[in-house]
Coordinates of C-alpha atoms in Angstrom, one line a residue:
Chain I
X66 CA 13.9 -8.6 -25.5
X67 CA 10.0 -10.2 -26.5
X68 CA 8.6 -6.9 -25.3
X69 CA 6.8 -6.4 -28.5
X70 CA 3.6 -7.9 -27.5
X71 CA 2.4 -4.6 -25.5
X72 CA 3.9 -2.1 -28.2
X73 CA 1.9 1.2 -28.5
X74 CA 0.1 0.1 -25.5
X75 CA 0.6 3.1 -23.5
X76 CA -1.7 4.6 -26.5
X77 CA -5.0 3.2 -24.4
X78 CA -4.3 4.5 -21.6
X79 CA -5.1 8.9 -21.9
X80 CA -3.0 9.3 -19.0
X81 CA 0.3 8.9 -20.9
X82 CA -1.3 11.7 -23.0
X83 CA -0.3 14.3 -20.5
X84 CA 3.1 15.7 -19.9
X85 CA 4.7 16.9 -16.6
X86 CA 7.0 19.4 -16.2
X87 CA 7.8 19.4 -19.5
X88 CA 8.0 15.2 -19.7
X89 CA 6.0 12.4 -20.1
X90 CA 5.1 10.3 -17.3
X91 CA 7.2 7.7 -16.3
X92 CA 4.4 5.8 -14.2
X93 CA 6.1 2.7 -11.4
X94 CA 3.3 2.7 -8.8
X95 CA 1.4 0.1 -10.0
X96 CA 1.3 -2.2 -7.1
X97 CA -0.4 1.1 -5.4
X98 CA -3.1 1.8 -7.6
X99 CA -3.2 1.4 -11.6
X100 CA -3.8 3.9 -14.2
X101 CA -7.1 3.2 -16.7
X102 CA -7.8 1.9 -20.4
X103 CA -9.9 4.1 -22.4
X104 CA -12.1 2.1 -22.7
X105 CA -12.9 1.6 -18.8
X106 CA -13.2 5.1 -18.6
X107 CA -15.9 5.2 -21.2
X108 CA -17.8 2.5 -19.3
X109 CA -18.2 4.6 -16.4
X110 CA -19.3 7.8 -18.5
X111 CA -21.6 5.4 -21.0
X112 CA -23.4 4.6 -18.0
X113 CA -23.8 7.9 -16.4
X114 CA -24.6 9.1 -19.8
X115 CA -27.1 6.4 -21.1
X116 CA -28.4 4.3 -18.2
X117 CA -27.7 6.0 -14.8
X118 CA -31.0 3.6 -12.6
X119 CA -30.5 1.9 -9.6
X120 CA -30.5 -1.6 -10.3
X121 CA -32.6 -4.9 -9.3
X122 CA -35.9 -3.1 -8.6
X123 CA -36.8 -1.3 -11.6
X124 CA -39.3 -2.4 -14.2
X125 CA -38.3 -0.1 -16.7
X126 CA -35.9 0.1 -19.7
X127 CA -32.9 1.7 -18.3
X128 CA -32.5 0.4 -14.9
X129 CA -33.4 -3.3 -16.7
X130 CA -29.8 -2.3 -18.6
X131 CA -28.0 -1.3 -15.9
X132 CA -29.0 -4.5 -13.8
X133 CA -28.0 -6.5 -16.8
X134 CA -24.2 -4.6 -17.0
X135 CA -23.7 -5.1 -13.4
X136 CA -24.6 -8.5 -13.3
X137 CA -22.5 -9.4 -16.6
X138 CA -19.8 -7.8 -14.6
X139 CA -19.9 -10.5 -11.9
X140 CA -20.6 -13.3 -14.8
X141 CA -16.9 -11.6 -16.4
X142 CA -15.0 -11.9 -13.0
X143 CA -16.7 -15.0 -12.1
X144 CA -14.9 -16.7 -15.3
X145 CA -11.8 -14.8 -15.1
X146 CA -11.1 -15.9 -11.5
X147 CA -12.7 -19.6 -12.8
X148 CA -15.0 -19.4 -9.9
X149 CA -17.5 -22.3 -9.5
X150 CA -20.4 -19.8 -10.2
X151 CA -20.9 -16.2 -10.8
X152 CA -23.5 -16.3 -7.3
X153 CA -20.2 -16.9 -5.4
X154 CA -18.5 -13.3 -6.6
X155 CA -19.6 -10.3 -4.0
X156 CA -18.8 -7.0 -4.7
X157 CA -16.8 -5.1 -1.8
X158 CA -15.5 -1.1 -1.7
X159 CA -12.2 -3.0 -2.3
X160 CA -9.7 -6.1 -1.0
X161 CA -9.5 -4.3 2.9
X162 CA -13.8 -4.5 3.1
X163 CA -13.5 -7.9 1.5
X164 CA -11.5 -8.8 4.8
X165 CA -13.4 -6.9 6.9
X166 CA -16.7 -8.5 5.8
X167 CA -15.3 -12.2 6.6
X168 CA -13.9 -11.1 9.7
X169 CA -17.1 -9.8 11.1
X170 CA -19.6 -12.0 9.5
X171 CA -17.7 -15.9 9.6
X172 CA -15.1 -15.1 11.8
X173 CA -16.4 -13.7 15.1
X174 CA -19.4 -16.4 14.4
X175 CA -17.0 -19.5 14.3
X176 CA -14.2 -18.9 16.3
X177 CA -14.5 -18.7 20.5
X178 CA -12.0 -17.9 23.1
X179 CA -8.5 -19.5 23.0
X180 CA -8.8 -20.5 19.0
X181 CA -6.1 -19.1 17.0
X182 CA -5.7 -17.0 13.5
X183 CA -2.5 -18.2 11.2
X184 CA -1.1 -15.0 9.4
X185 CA 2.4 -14.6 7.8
X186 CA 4.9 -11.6 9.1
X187 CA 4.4 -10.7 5.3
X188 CA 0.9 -9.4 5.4
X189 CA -0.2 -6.2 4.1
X190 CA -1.6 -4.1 7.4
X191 CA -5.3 -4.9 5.6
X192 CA -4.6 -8.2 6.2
X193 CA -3.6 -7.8 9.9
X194 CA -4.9 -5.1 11.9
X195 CA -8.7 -6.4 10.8
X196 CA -7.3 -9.7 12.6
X197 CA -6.0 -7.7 15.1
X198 CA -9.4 -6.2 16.3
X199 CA -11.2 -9.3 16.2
X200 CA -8.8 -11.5 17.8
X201 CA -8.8 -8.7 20.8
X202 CA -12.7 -9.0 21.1
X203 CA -12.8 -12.5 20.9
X204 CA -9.6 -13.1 22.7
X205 CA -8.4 -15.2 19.8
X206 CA -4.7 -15.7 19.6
X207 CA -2.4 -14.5 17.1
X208 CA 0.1 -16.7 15.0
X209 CA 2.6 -16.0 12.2
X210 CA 4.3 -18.0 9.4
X211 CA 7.5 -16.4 9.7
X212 CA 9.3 -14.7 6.6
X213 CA 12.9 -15.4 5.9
X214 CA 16.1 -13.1 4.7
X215 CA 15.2 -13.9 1.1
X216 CA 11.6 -12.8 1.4
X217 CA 9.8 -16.5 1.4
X218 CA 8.2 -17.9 3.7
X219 CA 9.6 -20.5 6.5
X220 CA 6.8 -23.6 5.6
X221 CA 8.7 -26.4 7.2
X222 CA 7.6 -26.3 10.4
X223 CA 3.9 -25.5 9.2
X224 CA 2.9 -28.6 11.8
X225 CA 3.6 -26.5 14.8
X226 CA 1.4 -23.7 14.0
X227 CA -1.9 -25.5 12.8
X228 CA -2.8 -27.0 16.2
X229 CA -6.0 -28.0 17.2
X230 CA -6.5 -24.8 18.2
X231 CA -6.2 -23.1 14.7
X232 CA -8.9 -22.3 13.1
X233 CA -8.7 -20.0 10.4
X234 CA -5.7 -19.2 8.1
X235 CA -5.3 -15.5 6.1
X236 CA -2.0 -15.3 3.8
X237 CA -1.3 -13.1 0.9
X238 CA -1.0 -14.1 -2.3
X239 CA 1.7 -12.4 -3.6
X240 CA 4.2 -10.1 -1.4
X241 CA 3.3 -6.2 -2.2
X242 CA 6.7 -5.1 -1.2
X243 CA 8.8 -8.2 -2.9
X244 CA 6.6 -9.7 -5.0
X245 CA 7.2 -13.0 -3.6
X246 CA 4.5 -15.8 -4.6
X247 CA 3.3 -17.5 -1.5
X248 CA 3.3 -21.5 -2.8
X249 CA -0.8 -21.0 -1.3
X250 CA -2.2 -24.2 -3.1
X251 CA -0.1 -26.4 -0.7
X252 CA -0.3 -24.2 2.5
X253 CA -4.4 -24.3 2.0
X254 CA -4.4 -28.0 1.5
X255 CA -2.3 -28.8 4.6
X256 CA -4.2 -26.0 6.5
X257 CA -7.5 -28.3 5.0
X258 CA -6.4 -31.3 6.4
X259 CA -6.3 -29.6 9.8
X260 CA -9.8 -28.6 9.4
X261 CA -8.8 -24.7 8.9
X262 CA -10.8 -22.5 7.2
X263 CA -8.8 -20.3 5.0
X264 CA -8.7 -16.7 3.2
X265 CA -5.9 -15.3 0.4
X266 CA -5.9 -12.0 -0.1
X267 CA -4.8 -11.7 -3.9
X268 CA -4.6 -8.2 -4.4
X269 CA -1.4 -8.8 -5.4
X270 CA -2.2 -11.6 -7.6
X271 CA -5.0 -11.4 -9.9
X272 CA -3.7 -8.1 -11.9
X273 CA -0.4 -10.2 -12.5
X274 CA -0.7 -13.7 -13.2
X275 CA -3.9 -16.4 -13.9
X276 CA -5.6 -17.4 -11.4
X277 CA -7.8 -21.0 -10.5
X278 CA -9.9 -20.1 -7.4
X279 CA -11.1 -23.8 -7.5
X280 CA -7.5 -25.2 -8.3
X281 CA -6.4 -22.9 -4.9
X282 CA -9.5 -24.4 -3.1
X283 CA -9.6 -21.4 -0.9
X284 CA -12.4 -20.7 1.3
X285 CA -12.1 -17.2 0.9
X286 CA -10.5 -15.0 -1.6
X287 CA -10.6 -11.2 -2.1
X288 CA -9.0 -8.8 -4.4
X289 CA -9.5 -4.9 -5.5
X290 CA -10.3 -3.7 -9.0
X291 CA -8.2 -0.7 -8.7
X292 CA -5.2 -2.6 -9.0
X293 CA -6.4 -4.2 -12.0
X294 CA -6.9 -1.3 -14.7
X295 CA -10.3 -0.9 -12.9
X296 CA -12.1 2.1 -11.2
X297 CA -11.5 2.2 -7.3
X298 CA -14.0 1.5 -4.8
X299 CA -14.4 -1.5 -5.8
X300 CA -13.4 -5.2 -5.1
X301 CA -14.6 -8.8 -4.9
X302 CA -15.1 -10.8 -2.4
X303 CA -15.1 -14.3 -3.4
X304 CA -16.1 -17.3 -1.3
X305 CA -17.0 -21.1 -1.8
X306 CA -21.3 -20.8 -2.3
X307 CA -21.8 -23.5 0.6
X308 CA -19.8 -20.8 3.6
X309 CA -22.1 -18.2 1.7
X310 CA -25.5 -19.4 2.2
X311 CA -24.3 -20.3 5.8
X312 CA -23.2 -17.0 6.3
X313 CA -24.6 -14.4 8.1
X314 CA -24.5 -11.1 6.5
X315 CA -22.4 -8.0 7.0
X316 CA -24.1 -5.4 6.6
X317 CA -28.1 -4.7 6.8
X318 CA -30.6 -2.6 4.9
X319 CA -32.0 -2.2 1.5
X320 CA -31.2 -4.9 -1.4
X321 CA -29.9 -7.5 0.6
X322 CA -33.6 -8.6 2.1
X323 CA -36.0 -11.0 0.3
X324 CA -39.2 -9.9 2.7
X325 CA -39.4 -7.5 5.4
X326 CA -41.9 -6.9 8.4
X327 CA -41.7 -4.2 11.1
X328 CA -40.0 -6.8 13.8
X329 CA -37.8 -8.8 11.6
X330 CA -36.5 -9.5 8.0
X331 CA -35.4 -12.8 6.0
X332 CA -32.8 -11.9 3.6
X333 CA -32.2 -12.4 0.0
X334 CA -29.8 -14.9 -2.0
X335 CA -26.0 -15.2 -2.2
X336 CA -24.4 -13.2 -3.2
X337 CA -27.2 -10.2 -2.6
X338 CA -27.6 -11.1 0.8
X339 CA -23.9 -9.5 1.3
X340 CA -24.8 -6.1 -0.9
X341 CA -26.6 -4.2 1.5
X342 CA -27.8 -0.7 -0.7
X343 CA -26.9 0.4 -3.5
X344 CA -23.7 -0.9 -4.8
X345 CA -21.1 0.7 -6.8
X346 CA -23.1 0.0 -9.6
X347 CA -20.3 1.8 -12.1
X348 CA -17.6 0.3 -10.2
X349 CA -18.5 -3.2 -10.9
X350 CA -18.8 -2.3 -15.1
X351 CA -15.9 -1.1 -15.3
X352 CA -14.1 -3.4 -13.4
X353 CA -15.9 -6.0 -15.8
X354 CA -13.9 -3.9 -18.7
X355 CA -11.0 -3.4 -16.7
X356 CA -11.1 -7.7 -17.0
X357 CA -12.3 -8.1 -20.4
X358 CA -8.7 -5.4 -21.2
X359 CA -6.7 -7.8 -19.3
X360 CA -8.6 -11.1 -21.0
X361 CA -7.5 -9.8 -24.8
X362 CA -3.9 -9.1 -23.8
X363 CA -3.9 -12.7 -21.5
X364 CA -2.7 -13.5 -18.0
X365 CA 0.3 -15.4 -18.7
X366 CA 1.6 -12.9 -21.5
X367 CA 1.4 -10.0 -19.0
X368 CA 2.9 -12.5 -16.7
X369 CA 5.8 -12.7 -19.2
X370 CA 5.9 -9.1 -19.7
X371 CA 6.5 -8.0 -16.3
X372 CA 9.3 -10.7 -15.7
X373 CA 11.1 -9.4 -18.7
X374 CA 10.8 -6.7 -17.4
X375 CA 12.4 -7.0 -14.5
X376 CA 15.3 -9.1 -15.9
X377 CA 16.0 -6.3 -18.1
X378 CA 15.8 -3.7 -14.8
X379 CA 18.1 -6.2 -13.1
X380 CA 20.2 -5.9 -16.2
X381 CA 20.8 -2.2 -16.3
X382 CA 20.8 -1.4 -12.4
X383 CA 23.8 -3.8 -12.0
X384 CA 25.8 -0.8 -12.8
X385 CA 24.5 1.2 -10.1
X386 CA 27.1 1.4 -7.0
X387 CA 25.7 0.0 -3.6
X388 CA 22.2 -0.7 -5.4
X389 CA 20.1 -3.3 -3.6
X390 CA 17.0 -5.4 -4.4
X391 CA 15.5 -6.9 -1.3
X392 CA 14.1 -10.9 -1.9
X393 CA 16.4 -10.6 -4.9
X394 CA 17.5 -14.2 -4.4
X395 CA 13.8 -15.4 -4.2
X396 CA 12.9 -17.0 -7.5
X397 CA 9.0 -17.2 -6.8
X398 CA 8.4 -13.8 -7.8
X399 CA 5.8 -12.1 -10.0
X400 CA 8.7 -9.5 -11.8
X401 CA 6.2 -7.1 -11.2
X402 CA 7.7 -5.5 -8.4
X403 CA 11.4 -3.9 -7.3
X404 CA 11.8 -2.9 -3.5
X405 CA 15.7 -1.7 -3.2
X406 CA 17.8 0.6 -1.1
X407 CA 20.3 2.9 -2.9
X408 CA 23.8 3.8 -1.1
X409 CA 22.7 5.2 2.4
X410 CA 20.0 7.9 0.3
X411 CA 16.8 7.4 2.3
X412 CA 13.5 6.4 0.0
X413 CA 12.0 10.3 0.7
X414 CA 14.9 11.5 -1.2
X415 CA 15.2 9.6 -3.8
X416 CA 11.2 9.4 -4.3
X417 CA 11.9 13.5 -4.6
X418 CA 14.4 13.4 -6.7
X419 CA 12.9 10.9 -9.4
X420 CA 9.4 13.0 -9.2
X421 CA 11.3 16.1 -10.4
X422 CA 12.5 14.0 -13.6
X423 CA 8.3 13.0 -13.4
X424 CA 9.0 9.6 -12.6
X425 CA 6.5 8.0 -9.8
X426 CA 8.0 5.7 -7.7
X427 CA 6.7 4.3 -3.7
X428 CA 8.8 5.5 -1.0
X429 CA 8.1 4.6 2.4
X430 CA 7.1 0.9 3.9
X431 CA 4.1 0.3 1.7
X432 CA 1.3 -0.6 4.4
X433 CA 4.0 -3.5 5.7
X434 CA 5.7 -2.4 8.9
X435 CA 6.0 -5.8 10.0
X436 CA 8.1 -6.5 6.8
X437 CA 10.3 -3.3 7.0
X438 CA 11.3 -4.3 10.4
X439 CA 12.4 -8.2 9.2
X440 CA 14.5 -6.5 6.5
X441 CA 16.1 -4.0 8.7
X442 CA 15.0 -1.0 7.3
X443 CA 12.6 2.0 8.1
X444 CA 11.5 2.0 4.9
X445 CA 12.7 1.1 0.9
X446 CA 11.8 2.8 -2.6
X447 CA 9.3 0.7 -4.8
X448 CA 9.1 0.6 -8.5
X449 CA 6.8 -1.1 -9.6
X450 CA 5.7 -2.5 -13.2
X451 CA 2.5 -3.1 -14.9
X452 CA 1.3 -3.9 -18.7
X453 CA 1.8 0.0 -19.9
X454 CA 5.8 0.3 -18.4
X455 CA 8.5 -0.7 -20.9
X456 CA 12.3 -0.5 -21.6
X457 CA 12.0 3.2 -21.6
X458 CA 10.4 3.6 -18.2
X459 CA 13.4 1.7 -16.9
X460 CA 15.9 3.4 -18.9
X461 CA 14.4 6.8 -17.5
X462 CA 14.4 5.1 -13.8
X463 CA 18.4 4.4 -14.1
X464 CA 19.1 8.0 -15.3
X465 CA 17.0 9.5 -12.6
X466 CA 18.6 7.0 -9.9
X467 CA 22.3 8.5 -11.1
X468 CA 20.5 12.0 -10.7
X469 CA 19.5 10.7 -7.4
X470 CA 23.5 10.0 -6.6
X471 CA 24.9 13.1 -8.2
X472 CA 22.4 15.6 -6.2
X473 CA 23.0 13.5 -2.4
X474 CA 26.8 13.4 -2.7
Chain O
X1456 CA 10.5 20.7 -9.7
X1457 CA 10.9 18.6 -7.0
X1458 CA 14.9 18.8 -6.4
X1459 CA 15.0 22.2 -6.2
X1460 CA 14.3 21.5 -2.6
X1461 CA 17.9 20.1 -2.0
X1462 CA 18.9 23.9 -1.7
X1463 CA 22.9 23.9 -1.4
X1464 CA 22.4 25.2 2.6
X1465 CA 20.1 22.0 3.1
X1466 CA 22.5 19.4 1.3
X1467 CA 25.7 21.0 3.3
X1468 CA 23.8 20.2 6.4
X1469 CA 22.8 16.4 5.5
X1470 CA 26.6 16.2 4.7
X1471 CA 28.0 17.7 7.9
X1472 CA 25.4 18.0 10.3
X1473 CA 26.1 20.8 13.3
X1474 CA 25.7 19.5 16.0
X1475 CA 25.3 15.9 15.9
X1476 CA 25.4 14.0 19.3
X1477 CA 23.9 13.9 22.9
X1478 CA 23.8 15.7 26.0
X1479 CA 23.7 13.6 29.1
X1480 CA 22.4 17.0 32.4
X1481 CA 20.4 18.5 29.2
X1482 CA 17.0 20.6 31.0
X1483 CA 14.9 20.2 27.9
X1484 CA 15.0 16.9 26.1
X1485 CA 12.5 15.7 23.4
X1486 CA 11.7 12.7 20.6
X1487 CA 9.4 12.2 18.4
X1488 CA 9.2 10.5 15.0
X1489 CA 7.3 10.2 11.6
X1490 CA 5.5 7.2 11.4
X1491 CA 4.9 7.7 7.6
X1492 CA 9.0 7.1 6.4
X1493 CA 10.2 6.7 9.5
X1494 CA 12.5 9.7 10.1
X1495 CA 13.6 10.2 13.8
X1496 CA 15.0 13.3 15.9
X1497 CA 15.9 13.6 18.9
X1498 CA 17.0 17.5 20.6
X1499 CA 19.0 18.0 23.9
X1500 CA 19.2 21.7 25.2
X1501 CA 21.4 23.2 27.9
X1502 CA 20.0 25.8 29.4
X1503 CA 21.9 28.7 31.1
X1504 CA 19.8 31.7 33.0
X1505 CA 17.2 30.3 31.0
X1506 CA 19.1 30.8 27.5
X1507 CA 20.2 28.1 25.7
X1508 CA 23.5 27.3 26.2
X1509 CA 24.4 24.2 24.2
X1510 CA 22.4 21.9 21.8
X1511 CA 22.8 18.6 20.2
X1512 CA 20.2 16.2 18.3
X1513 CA 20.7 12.8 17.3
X1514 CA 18.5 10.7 14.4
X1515 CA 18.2 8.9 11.4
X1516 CA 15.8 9.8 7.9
X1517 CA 16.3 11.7 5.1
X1518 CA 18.1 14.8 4.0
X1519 CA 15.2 17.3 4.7
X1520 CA 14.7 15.6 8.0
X1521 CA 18.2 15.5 9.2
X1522 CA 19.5 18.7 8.0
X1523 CA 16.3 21.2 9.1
X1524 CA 17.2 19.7 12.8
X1525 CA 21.1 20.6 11.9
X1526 CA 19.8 24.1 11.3
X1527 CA 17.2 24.5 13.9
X1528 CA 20.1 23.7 16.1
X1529 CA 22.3 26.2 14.8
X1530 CA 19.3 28.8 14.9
X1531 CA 18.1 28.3 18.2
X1532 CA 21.8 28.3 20.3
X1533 CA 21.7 31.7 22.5
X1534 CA 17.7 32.0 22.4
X1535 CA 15.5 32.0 25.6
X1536 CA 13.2 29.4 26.2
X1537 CA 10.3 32.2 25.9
X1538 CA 11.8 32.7 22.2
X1539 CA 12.3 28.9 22.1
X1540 CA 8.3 28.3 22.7
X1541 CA 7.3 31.2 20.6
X1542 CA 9.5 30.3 17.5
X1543 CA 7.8 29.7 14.2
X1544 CA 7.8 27.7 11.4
X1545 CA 8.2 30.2 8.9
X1546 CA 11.7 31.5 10.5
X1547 CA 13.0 27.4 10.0
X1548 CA 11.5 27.3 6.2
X1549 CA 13.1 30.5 5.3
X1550 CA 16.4 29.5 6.6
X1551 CA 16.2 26.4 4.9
X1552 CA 15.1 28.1 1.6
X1553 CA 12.6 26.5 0.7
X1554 CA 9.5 27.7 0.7
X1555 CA 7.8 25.2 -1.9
X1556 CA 7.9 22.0 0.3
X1557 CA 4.9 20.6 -1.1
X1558 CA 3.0 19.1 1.8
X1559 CA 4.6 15.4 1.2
X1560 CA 7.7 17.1 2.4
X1561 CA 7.0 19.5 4.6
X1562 CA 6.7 16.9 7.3
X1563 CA 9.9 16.1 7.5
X1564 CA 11.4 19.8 7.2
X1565 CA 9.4 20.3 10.2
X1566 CA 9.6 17.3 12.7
X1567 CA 12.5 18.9 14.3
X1568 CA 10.6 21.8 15.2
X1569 CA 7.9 19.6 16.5
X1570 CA 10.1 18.2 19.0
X1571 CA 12.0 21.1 20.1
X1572 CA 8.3 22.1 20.8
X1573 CA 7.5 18.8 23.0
X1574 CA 10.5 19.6 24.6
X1575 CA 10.0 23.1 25.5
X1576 CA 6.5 22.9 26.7
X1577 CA 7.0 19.8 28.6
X1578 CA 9.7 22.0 30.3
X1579 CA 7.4 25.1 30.7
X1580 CA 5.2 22.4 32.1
X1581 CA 2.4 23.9 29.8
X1582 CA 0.5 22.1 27.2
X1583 CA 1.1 21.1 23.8
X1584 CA -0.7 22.6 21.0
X1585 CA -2.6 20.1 18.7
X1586 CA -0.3 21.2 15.4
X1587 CA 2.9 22.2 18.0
X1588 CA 4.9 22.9 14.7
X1589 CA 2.7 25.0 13.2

């Protein structure tokens, strides 16, 4: 195993510091939130402690520092996502607000009764129920690429759905219960050629693998720093500068105006035209840390990492009786994640079970009802993997999983 | 911590439910599901001078789930519908054991509860509480 990149990394993150029950945390939830570097932690107090301001309006020394580490924030995500320009990155409460935002302010102003929405039957409910709403107030149709038994997607008959009538395209990334890749460079350039405007939501993506916002060439693209070592509450929102500037904004008040009279207001630039009040001022530095952690280690080494992981998982869980891995046969995977059923144990129980040997694991259908109903299931247990996990955490997940067996039968 | 929940009365039931199955005249009859993890009961009750006379429930979900409907079932055969409707939460958790459900769980130990409590007040014709299992 060439795990020996990430040794001693569970050191940076406190966390790991802190026993349960007597154990040390065996952390797989990753692909629900992730836990926090040291060092993005300190962010957040440093600027509590040394330049709490509100930014953009103050002429004085601290709130000119805090300005300049929230900005440098957008600058650091701007480069790590290779986006054309840092005036292109808005910061959003997270991925789901991100969606919300282009919903409300480019979708209900471009799209009129009988035009259709492309999504895939593998969508996180983020990525579907804001779709839902809007398509019932504009009475916009509904269309889905359909998933098949191995967890891709079904892209052949992609000519049927994009019909004159389509007009805007939303597809994840990466799968959150499979960790399928979505092949989104090709769907977005056929969806291009039929003049439809397109969105990937990469919450998925971005923590796990390098990613080329201008090689995608999608129109929109949003992602949530929680899932990337970085505080929650917030995430990015980022789109191509020309749909921004023609772009009305989302939400109105303070910040996102250039001049203001009692009857009417013009508003400020991209991307400040889209942060109405005060941001999440500490959100946005530490997610800058949270990418500057992820920079040093490198995407395609944490890429690595979490698919040698997962071979090694596969490796050891092929002992388990009437263990299952759902999209198991689906090459295009990140590694990062492992949805499976276990015998006949439902995911409650076995979730239980594991969390008295103070190992976290998902249990339930991860936001993705859709999906749980193509699989046949009411629900599967998730583990899922990250920079921090290593051979140990999986060991630790086997022996719990026999626990699992030996308490049930 | 968290397997001392599968008490040895609670696994017995998840391995050999009591009364497993439908009734087809049954006067009080009830679903209802948890959305979260999908766990599903259903309860059938046969009622004699107002007493219940036979009981069955059917559903899928997971151990807590399945086995606090096996022995609310168990519990509730002979009782009057006025007991039925005034039965409590804390008489099913004792029974089971477990008193440290931690509210992740405690959901699913108490769905069947919630439906023999659609089911009895839709007989009774009266309405349902907001929290009918608590």
């Amino acid at each position: 195993m060439g795990l020996s990149n990430f040794h001693d990394i569970k050191k940076d993150f406190p966390i790991f510091s802190r026993q349960i029950n007597g154990r040390d945390l065996v952390y797989l939830d990753s692909a629900a939130t992730t836990q926090k570097p040291i060092e993005v932690i300190d962010s957040i107090t440093s600027y509590y402690k040394n330049c709490n301001s509100n930014i953009h309006r103050g002429i004085y020394s601290i709130s000119i520092e805090a300005t300049e580490l929230y900005e440098n924030a957008r600058n650091t995500i701007a480069k790590f996502i290779n986006a054309n320009s840092s005036r292109e990155i808005i910061f959003t409460r997270n991925a789901t607000e991100a969606i919300n935002l282009v919903a409300n302010a480019w979708v209900s102003a471009n799209l009129k009764e009988g035009d259709s929405i492309i999504l895939t039957e593998m969508e996180h409910h983020s990525n579907l129920v804001p779709w839902q709403i809007i398509a019932k107030k504009l009475k916009l149709k509904l269309n889905f690429i359909k998933i098949q038994a191995d967890g891709g997607l079904i892209l052949d008959n992609l000519d049927d759905l994009f019909t004159d009538n389509a007009k805007f395209l939303s597809l994840t990334h990466v799968s959150n219960v499979l960790g399928t890749i979505n092949p989104i460079k090709d769907i977005i350039s056929k969806a291009h050629a039929h003049g439809i405007t397109t969105l990937v939501d990469a919450a998925q993506s971005v923590p796990h693998m390098s990613v080329d916002v201008q090689n995608i060439d999608s129109d929109f693209f949003v992602f949530s720093g929680h899932k990337m070592l970085g505080p929650s509450g917030i995430g990015v929102l980022h789109a191509k500068k020309d749909i921004l500037e023609n772009m009305e904004p989302f939400l109105y008040g303070g910040d996102m105006i250039s001049n203001v009279s009692l009857r009417e207001a013009q508003w400020n630039d991209v991307p400040w035209k889209f942060e109405a009040g005060t941001p999440n001022i500490v959100g946005a530095i530490g997610l800058g840390k949270a990418v500057d952690y992820l920079d040093n280690l490198g995407m395609s080494n944490i890429h690595k990492h979490e698919q040698e992981l997962y071979s090694y998982a596969i490796d050891r869980f092929s002992d388990l009786k009437e263990f299952k891995i759902f999209g198991f046969e689906n090459k295009d995977s990140t590694g990062g994640v492992i949805s499976f059923s276990y015998s006949d144990f439902h995911p409650h129980d076995i979730a239980s079970i594991l969390d008295g040997e103070s190992i976290a694991v998902r249990a339930g259908h991860h936001c993705a009802q859709p999906l749980m109903e193509k699989l046949g299931v009411p629900a599967t247990t998730r583990a899922s993997f990250y920079v921090y996990n290593d051979e140990s955490d999986i060991d630790k997940l086997f022996d719990g999983l026999q626990k699992v067996r030996s308490v049930l039968t | 911590m968290s397997d001392d929940i599968y008490k040895e009365i609670i696994l017995d039931h998840y391995r050999n439910p009591r009364n497993k199955g439908k009734l087809t005249d049954s006067e009080i009859s009830a679903q209802d599901n948890n959305p979260v993890c999908g766990d599903r009961i259903t309860i059938d009750i046969k009622l004699e001078n107002n007493v219940v006379s036979d009981v069955k429930f059917d559903g899928e979900g997971c151990a807590i789930s399945q086995s606090s409907a096996s022995i609310l079932t168990d519990m509730i055969m002979g009782k009057t519908v006025d007991e039925l409707s005034k039965f409590t939460k804390d008489e099913l958790l004792e029974e089971l054991g477990t008193p440290s459900l931690g509210p992740a769980r405690i959901k699913c130990a108490l769905l069947s509860l919630k439906v023999l409590k659609i089911g009895t007040y839709q007989y009774l014709g009266t309405e349902l509480p907001e929290d009918p299992e608590n």
